[in-house]
XYZ file of C-alpha atoms in Angstrom:
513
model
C 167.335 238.129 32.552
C 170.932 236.690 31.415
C 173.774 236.565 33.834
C 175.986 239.427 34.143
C 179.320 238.350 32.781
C 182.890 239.325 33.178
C 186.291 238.646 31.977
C 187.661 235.207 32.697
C 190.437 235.652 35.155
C 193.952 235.989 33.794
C 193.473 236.138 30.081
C 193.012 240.056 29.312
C 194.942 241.533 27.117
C 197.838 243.268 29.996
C 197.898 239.282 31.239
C 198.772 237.729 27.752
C 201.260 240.962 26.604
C 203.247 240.475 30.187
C 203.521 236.664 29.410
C 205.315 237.585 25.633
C 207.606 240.248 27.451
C 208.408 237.011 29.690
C 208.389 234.139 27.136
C 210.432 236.067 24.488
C 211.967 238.915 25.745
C 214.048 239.466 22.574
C 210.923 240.194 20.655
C 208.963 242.424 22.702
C 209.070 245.707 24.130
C 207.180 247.087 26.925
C 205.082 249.144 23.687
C 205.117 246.954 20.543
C 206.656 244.462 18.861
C 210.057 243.889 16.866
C 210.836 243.019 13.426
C 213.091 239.618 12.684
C 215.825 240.111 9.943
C 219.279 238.806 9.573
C 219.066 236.294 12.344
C 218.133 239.507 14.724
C 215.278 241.293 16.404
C 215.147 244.987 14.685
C 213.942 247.681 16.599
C 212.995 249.533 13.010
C 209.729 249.551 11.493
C 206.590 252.332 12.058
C 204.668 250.919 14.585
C 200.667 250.902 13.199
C 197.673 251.320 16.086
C 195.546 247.924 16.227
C 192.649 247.046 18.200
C 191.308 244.278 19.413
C 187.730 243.034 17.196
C 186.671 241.346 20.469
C 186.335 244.463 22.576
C 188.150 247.276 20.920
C 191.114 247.334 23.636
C 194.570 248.905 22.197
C 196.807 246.122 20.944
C 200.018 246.344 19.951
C 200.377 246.691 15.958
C 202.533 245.628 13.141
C 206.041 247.978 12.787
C 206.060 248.496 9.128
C 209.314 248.630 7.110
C 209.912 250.546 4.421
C 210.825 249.092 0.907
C 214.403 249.796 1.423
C 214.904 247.696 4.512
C 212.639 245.063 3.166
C 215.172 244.289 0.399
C 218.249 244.458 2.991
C 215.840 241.764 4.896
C 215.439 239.539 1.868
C 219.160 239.889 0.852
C 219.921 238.404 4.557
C 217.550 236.185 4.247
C 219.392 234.739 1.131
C 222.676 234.667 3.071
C 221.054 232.556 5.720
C 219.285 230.102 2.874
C 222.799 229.307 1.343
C 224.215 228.108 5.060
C 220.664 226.126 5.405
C 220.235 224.507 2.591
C 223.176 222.220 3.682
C 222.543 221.919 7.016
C 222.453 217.537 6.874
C 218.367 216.341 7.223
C 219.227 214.854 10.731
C 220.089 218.611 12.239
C 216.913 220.099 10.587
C 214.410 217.456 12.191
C 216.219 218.048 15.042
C 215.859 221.759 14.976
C 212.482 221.691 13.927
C 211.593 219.122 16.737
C 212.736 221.621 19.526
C 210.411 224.246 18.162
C 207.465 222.291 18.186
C 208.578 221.141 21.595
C 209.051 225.040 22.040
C 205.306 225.692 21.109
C 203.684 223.079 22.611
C 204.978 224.636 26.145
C 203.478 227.592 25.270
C 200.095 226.436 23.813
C 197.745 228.378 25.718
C 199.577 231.536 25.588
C 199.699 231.155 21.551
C 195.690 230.337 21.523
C 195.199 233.169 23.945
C 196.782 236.056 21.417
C 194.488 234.207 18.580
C 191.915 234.867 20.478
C 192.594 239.040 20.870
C 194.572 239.968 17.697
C 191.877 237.867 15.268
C 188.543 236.858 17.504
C 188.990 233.131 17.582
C 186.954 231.415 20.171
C 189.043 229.794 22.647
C 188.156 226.339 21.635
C 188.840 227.439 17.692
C 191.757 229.115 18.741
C 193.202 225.708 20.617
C 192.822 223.609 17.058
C 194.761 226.401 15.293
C 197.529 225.690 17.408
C 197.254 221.997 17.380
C 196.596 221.594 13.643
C 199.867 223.527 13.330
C 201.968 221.256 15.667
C 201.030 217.998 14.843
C 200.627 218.874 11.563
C 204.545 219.671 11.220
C 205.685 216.965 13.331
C 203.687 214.382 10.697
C 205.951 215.568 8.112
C 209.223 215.854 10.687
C 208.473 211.597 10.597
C 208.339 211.504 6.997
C 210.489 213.937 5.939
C 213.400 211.533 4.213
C 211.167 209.873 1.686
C 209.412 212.898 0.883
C 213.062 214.943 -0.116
C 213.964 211.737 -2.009
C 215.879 212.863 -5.095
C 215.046 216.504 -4.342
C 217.011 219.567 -3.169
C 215.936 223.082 -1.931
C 215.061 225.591 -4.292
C 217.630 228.282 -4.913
C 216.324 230.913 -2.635
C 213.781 231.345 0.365
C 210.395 231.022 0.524
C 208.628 234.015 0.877
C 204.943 233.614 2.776
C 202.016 236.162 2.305
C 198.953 234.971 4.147
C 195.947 236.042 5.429
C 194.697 236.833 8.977
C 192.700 233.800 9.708
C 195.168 230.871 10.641
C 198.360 232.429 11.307
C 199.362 228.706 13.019
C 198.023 226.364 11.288
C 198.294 227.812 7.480
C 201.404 230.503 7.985
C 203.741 229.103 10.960
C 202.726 225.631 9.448
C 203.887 225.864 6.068
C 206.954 228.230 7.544
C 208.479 224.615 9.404
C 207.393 222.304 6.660
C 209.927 224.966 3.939
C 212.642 225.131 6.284
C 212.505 221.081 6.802
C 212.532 221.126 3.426
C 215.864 222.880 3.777
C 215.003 226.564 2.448
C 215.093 229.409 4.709
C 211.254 231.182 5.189
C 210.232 235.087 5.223
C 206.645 235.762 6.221
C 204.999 238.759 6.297
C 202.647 239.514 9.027
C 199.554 239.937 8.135
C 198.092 243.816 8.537
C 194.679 242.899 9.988
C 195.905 240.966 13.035
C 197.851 238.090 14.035
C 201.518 239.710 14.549
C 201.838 238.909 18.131
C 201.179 235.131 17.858
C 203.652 234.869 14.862
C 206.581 236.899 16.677
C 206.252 234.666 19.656
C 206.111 232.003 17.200
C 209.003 232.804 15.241
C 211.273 233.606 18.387
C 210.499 229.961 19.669
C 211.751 228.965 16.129
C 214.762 231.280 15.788
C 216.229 230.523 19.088
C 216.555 226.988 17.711
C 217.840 227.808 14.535
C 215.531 228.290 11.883
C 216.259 230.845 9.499
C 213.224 232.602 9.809
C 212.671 236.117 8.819
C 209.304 237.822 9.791
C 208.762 241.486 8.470
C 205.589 244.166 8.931
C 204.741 246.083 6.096
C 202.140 247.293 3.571
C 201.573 244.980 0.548
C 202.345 247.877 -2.318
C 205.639 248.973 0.027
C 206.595 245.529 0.174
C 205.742 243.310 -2.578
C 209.109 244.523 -4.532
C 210.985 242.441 -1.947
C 208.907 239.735 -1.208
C 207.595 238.891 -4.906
C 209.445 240.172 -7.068
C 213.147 240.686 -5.392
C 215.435 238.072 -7.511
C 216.868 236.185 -4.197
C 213.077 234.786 -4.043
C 213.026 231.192 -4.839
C 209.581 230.392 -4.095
C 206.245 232.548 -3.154
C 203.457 231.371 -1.278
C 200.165 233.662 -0.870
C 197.177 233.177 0.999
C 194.158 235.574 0.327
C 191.522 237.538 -1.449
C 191.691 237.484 -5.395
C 192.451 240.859 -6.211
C 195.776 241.074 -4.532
C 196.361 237.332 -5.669
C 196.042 238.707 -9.013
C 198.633 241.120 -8.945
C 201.214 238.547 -7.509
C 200.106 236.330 -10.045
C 201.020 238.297 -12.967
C 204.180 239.312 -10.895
C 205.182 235.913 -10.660
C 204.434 235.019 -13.836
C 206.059 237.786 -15.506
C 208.951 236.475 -13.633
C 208.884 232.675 -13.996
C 209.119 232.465 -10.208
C 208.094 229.057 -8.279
C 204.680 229.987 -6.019
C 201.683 228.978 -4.426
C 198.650 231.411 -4.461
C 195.474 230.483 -2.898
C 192.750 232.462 -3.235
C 189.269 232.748 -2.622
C 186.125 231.114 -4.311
C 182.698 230.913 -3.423
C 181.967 227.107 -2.272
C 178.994 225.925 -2.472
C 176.389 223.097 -1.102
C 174.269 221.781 -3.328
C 170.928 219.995 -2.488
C 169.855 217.488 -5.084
C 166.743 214.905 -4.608
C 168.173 214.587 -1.024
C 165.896 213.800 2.619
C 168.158 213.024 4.923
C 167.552 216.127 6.433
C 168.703 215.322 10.392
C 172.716 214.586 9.083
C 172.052 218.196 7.119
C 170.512 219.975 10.168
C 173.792 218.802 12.318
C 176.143 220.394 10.193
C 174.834 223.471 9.962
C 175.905 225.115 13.270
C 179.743 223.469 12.394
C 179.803 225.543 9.126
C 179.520 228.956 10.874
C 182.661 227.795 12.819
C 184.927 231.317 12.946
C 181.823 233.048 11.416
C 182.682 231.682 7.990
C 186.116 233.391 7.954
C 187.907 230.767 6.319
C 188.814 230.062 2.866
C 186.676 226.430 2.885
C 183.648 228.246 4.481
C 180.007 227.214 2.884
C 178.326 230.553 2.444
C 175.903 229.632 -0.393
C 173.308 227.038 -0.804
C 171.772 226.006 -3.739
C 168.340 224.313 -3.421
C 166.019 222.311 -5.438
C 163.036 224.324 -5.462
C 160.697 221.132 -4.912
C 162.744 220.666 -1.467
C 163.070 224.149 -0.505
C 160.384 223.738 2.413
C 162.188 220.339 3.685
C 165.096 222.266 3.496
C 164.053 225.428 5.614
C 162.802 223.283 8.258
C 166.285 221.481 8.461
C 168.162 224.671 8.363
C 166.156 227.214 10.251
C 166.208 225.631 14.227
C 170.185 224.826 13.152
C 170.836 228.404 12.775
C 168.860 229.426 15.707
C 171.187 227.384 17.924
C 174.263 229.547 16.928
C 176.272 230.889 20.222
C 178.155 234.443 19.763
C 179.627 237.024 21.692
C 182.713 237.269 23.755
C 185.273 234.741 23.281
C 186.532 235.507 27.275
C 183.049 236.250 28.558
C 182.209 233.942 31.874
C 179.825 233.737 34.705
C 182.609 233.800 37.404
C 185.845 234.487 36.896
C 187.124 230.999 37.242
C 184.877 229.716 34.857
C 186.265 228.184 31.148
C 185.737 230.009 28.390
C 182.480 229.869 27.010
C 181.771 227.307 23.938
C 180.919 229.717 21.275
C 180.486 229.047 17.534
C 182.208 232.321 16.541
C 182.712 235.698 18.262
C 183.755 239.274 16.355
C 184.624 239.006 12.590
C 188.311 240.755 12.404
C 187.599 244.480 12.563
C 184.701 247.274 13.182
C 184.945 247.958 9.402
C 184.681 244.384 7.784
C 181.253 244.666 10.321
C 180.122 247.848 8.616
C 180.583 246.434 5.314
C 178.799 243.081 5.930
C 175.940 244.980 7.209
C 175.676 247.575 4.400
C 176.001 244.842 1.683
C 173.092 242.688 3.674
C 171.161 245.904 3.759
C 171.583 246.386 -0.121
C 170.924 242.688 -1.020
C 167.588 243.353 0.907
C 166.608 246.512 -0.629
C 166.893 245.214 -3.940
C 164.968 242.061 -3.692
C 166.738 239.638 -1.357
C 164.211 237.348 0.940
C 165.941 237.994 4.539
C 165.055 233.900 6.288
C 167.099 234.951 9.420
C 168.480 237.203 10.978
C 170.054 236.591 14.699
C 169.935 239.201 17.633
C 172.353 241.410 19.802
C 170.318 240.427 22.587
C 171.143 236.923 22.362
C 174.557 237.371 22.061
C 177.312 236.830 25.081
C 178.462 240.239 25.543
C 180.285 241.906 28.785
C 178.561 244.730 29.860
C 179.005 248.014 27.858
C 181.715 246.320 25.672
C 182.769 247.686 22.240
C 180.689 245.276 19.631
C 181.301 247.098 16.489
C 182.849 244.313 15.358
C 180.327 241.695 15.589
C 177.643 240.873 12.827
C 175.193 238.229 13.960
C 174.174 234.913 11.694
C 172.122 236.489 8.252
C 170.183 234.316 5.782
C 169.243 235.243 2.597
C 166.752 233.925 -0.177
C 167.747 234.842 -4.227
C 170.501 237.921 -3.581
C 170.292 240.263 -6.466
C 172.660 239.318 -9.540
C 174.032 243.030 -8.304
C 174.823 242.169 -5.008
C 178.494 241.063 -3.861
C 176.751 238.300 -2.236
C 175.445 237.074 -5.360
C 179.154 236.106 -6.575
C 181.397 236.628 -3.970
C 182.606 235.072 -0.953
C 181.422 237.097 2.156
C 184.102 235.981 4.185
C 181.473 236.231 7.499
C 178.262 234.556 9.025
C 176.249 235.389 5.821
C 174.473 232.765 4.359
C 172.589 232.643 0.847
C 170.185 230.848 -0.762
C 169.647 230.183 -4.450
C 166.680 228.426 -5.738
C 166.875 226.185 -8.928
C 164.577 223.482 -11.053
C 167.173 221.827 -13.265
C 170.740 219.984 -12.927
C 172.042 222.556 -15.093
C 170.525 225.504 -13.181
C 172.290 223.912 -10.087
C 175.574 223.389 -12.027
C 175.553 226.739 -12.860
C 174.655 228.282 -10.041
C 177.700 226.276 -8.041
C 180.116 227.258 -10.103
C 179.486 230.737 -10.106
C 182.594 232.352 -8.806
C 184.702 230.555 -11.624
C 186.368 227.987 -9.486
C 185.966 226.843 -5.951
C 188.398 225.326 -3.051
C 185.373 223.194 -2.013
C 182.000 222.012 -2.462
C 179.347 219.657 -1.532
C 176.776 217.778 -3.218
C 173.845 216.076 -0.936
C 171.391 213.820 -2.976
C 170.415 210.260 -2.119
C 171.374 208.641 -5.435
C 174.849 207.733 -5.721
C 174.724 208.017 -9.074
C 173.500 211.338 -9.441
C 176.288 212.388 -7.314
C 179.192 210.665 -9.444
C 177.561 212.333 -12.804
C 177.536 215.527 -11.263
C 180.284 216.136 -9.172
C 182.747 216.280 -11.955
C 181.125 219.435 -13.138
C 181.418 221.052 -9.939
C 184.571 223.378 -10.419
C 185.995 222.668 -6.896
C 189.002 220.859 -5.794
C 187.311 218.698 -3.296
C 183.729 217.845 -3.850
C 181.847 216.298 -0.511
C 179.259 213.452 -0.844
C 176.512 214.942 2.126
C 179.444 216.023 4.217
C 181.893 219.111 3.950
C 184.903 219.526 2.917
C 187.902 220.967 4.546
C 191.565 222.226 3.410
C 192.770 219.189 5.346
C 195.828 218.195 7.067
C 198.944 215.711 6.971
C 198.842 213.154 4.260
C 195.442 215.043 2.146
C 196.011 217.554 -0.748
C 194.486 220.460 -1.315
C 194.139 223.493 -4.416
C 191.356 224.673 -6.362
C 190.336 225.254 -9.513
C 189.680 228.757 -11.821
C 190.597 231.353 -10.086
C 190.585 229.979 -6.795
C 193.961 228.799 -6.924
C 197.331 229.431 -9.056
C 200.429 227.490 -8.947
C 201.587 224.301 -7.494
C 199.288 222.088 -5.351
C 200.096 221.463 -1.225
C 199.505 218.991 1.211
C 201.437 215.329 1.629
C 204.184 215.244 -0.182
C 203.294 218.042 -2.653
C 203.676 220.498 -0.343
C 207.171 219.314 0.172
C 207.642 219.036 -3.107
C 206.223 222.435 -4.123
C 209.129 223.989 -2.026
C 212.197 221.729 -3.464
C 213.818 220.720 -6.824
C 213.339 217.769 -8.701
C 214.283 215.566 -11.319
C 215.171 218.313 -14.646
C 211.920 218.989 -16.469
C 209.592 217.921 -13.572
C 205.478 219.125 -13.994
C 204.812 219.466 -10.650
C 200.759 219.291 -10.251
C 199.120 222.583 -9.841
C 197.000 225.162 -11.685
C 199.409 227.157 -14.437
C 199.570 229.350 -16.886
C 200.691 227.025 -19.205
C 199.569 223.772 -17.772
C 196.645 221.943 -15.229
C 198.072 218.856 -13.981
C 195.886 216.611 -11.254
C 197.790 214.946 -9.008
């Protein structure tokens, strides 16, 4: 029989809330959080119930404004860009410096909210913070060559992201635009998240940074923070469809922005045997359960390999480790070394299931499928969230799965006898953030990877959206607007020399860095 388990001591929910009300009183209440606008914490805002995907305990949820306050929030927020903009370089590394100082105090608290508002694992939840820190203070060093001949744009930055890294992707990217010189708005993302980011953004605004960060629904909001005329840049994170719409917004309006969006990367497996550096992968790709925008949720195999392949990839899935990101033995215990825990709500379960379950039923091979029972789960716990590791050989042409990024621990497998079957079949969701190509012949990879459409294409090993100094997009409709990372993230956010083509994917124009 497995151990009994139990909460490890001091990290529930009531433990982590009482630390906020401590850390940064002037953004909590005893019952929710506050809204920051006009260099204040606003007491306005509907407060929305949230639960917790790990266990289904109460949390507190995002206090959505209405339209009308968001534009009074922008309008500040353009007051408060005209004073930064000439704060002097020195004073904004400084500024920025304390803050990171700021959050590196209170890393574990930060990792420990990841871990109830969005299901991180503990470990996973530790990187998020880290990536975000020491990714910032890389560009506090190199700052002054990077705003060479450059000044910031004409209005703030507005920042619409997704659930999934609210450190490393949103508060990130908020320090690197005010660096930059621009004051930042972020909106919290509805599915989880908000807690970490108002702690966050308290630790930033108590040194200065004009941060504003708002709570709202995407159609009450997206007047303000897309369209609104004080906007000087926008910068999305998430699923096409919405992307689409702020697209065309920002189009319409000529506006500066950034708009990743999803893509379904792929792995491709090409006259390959090294099968052991494959196998060892494999458990690293359903880091987060796949809820990341450089997940690998399809594979496409030659056909004449397929058995090499299954014998590779089958005992690598079987090793996966899920349940209960605060689940111990004894109370003292560390947190348990999972590979992912919940995926972010009951509902985003449901669907997974129901679209596995249709895949299935209409012709869909299921390979694996992984058990509650061997899951890591406190006794009589809420697990509505939690879908275990799926495999799937051929999903229907019908199925979401067939062109669509699952965005959880779904894997699927598609079958082909020809290069140009497995070009095809890799580029089926009409651009890609990343892919991977394993075959043995160099050659073979350097003909074909060029017809991958994916902005980074792995030799054998996977891809990432990277950090520091490494660039990132995508290609199709996986990405629209200017390219990040290094200095073209800095760049993206800033004005240069007149009639400067900054690289991105646009309308008008594709230009590689």
């Amino acid at each position: 029989m497995p151990p009994t388990l139990t909460l490890k001591s001091g990290t529930s929910w009531t433990d982590a809330w009482q630390r906020c009300l401590t850390a940064a009183p002037e953004a909590f209440r005893d019952d929710r959080v506050l809204n920051l606008w006009n260099a204040a914490w606003q007491p306005d805002g509907r407060p929305l119930p949230a639960v917790s995907p790990v266990d289904g305990t109460p949390l507190a949820g995002p206090p959505r404004l209405d339209r009308a306050t968001a534009r009074k929030a922008v309008r500040a927020a353009l007051d408060q860009h005209r004073a930064w903009r000439h704060v002097p370089p020195p004073e904004r590394r400084a500024r920025v410096s304390a803050t990171l100082d700021a959050l590196t105090e209170h890393r574990e608290l930060l990792a420990l909210l990841l871990v109830w508002e969005i299901g991180k694992p503990w470990r996973l939840a530790q990187a998020d913070v880290d990536r975000a820190i020491d990714g910032v203070r890389w560009y506090v060093d190199g700052i002054d060559g990077m705003l060479a001949g450059r000044a910031p744009l004409d209005g703030p930055v507005s920042n619409i992201a997704s659930w999934n890294y609210p450190m490393s992707v949103l508060a990130h990217a908020l320090l690197v635009q005010a660096l930059a010189g621009n004051a930042v708005i972020a909106k919290t993302p509805t599915d989880g998240g908000v807690a970490c980011l108002t702690l966050a953004s308290a630790l930033a605004a108590r040194e200065g940074i004009p941060v504003t960060l708002v709570s709202g629904g995407g159609g009450e909001l997206s007047e303000a923070l897309v369209r609104a005329p004080e906007i000087g840049c926008v910068s999305f994170v998430g699923g096409r469809d919405t992307g689409a719409a702020v697209a065309t917004a920002v189009a319409d309006l000529g506006k500066r922005h950034i708009l990743e969006q999803e893509g379904l990367n792929t792995w491709g497996i090409w006259n390959h045997s090294d099968w052991d550096t494959l196998s060892a992968v494999i458990p690293k790709l359903f880091d987060y359960g796949k809820q990341r925008c450089t997940a690998y949720p399809r594979f496409v195999v030659q056909r004449g390999l397929f058995d090499d392949f299954l014998a590779a990839y089958l005992p690598a899935v079987r090793t996966l480790r899920v349940g209960h990101p605060l689940a111990v033995e004894h109370p003292a215990d560390p947190p348990p070394r999972l590979d992912f825990g919940p995926v972010i709500n009951a509902a985003k379960a449901k669907e997974l299931h129901d679209q596995v379950a249709e895949a299935i039923d209409r012709g869909a091979v299921p390979l694996h499928r992984g058990t509650p029972s061997e899951a890591r789960f406190l006794p009589g716990q809420d697990t509505s969230a939690y879908v275990q590791p799926v495999t799937l050989l051929n999903p229907p042409p019908s199925s979401p799965l067939h062109h669509a990024e699952p965005f959880g621990p779904v894997d699927t497998i598609v079958l082909v006898d020809t290069e140009a079957e497995l070009l095809a079949a890799m580029n089926a969701s009409n651009g890609a953030l990343v892919a991977t190509l394993s075959t043995d012949d160099r050659s073979t990879y350097d003909r074909l990877a060029p017809q991958i459409r994916a902005f980074k294409v792995g030799h054998g090993v996977p891809r990432s959206r990277g950090d520091r100094d490494e660039l990132f997009g995508g290609f199709g409709a996986s990405w629209r607007g200017a390219f990040v990372g290094g200095d073209l993230l800095v760049h993206a956010v800033t004005q240069g020399p007149a009639g400067e083509r900054l690289p991105g994917n646009f309308p008008e124009y594709q230009l590689m860095p």
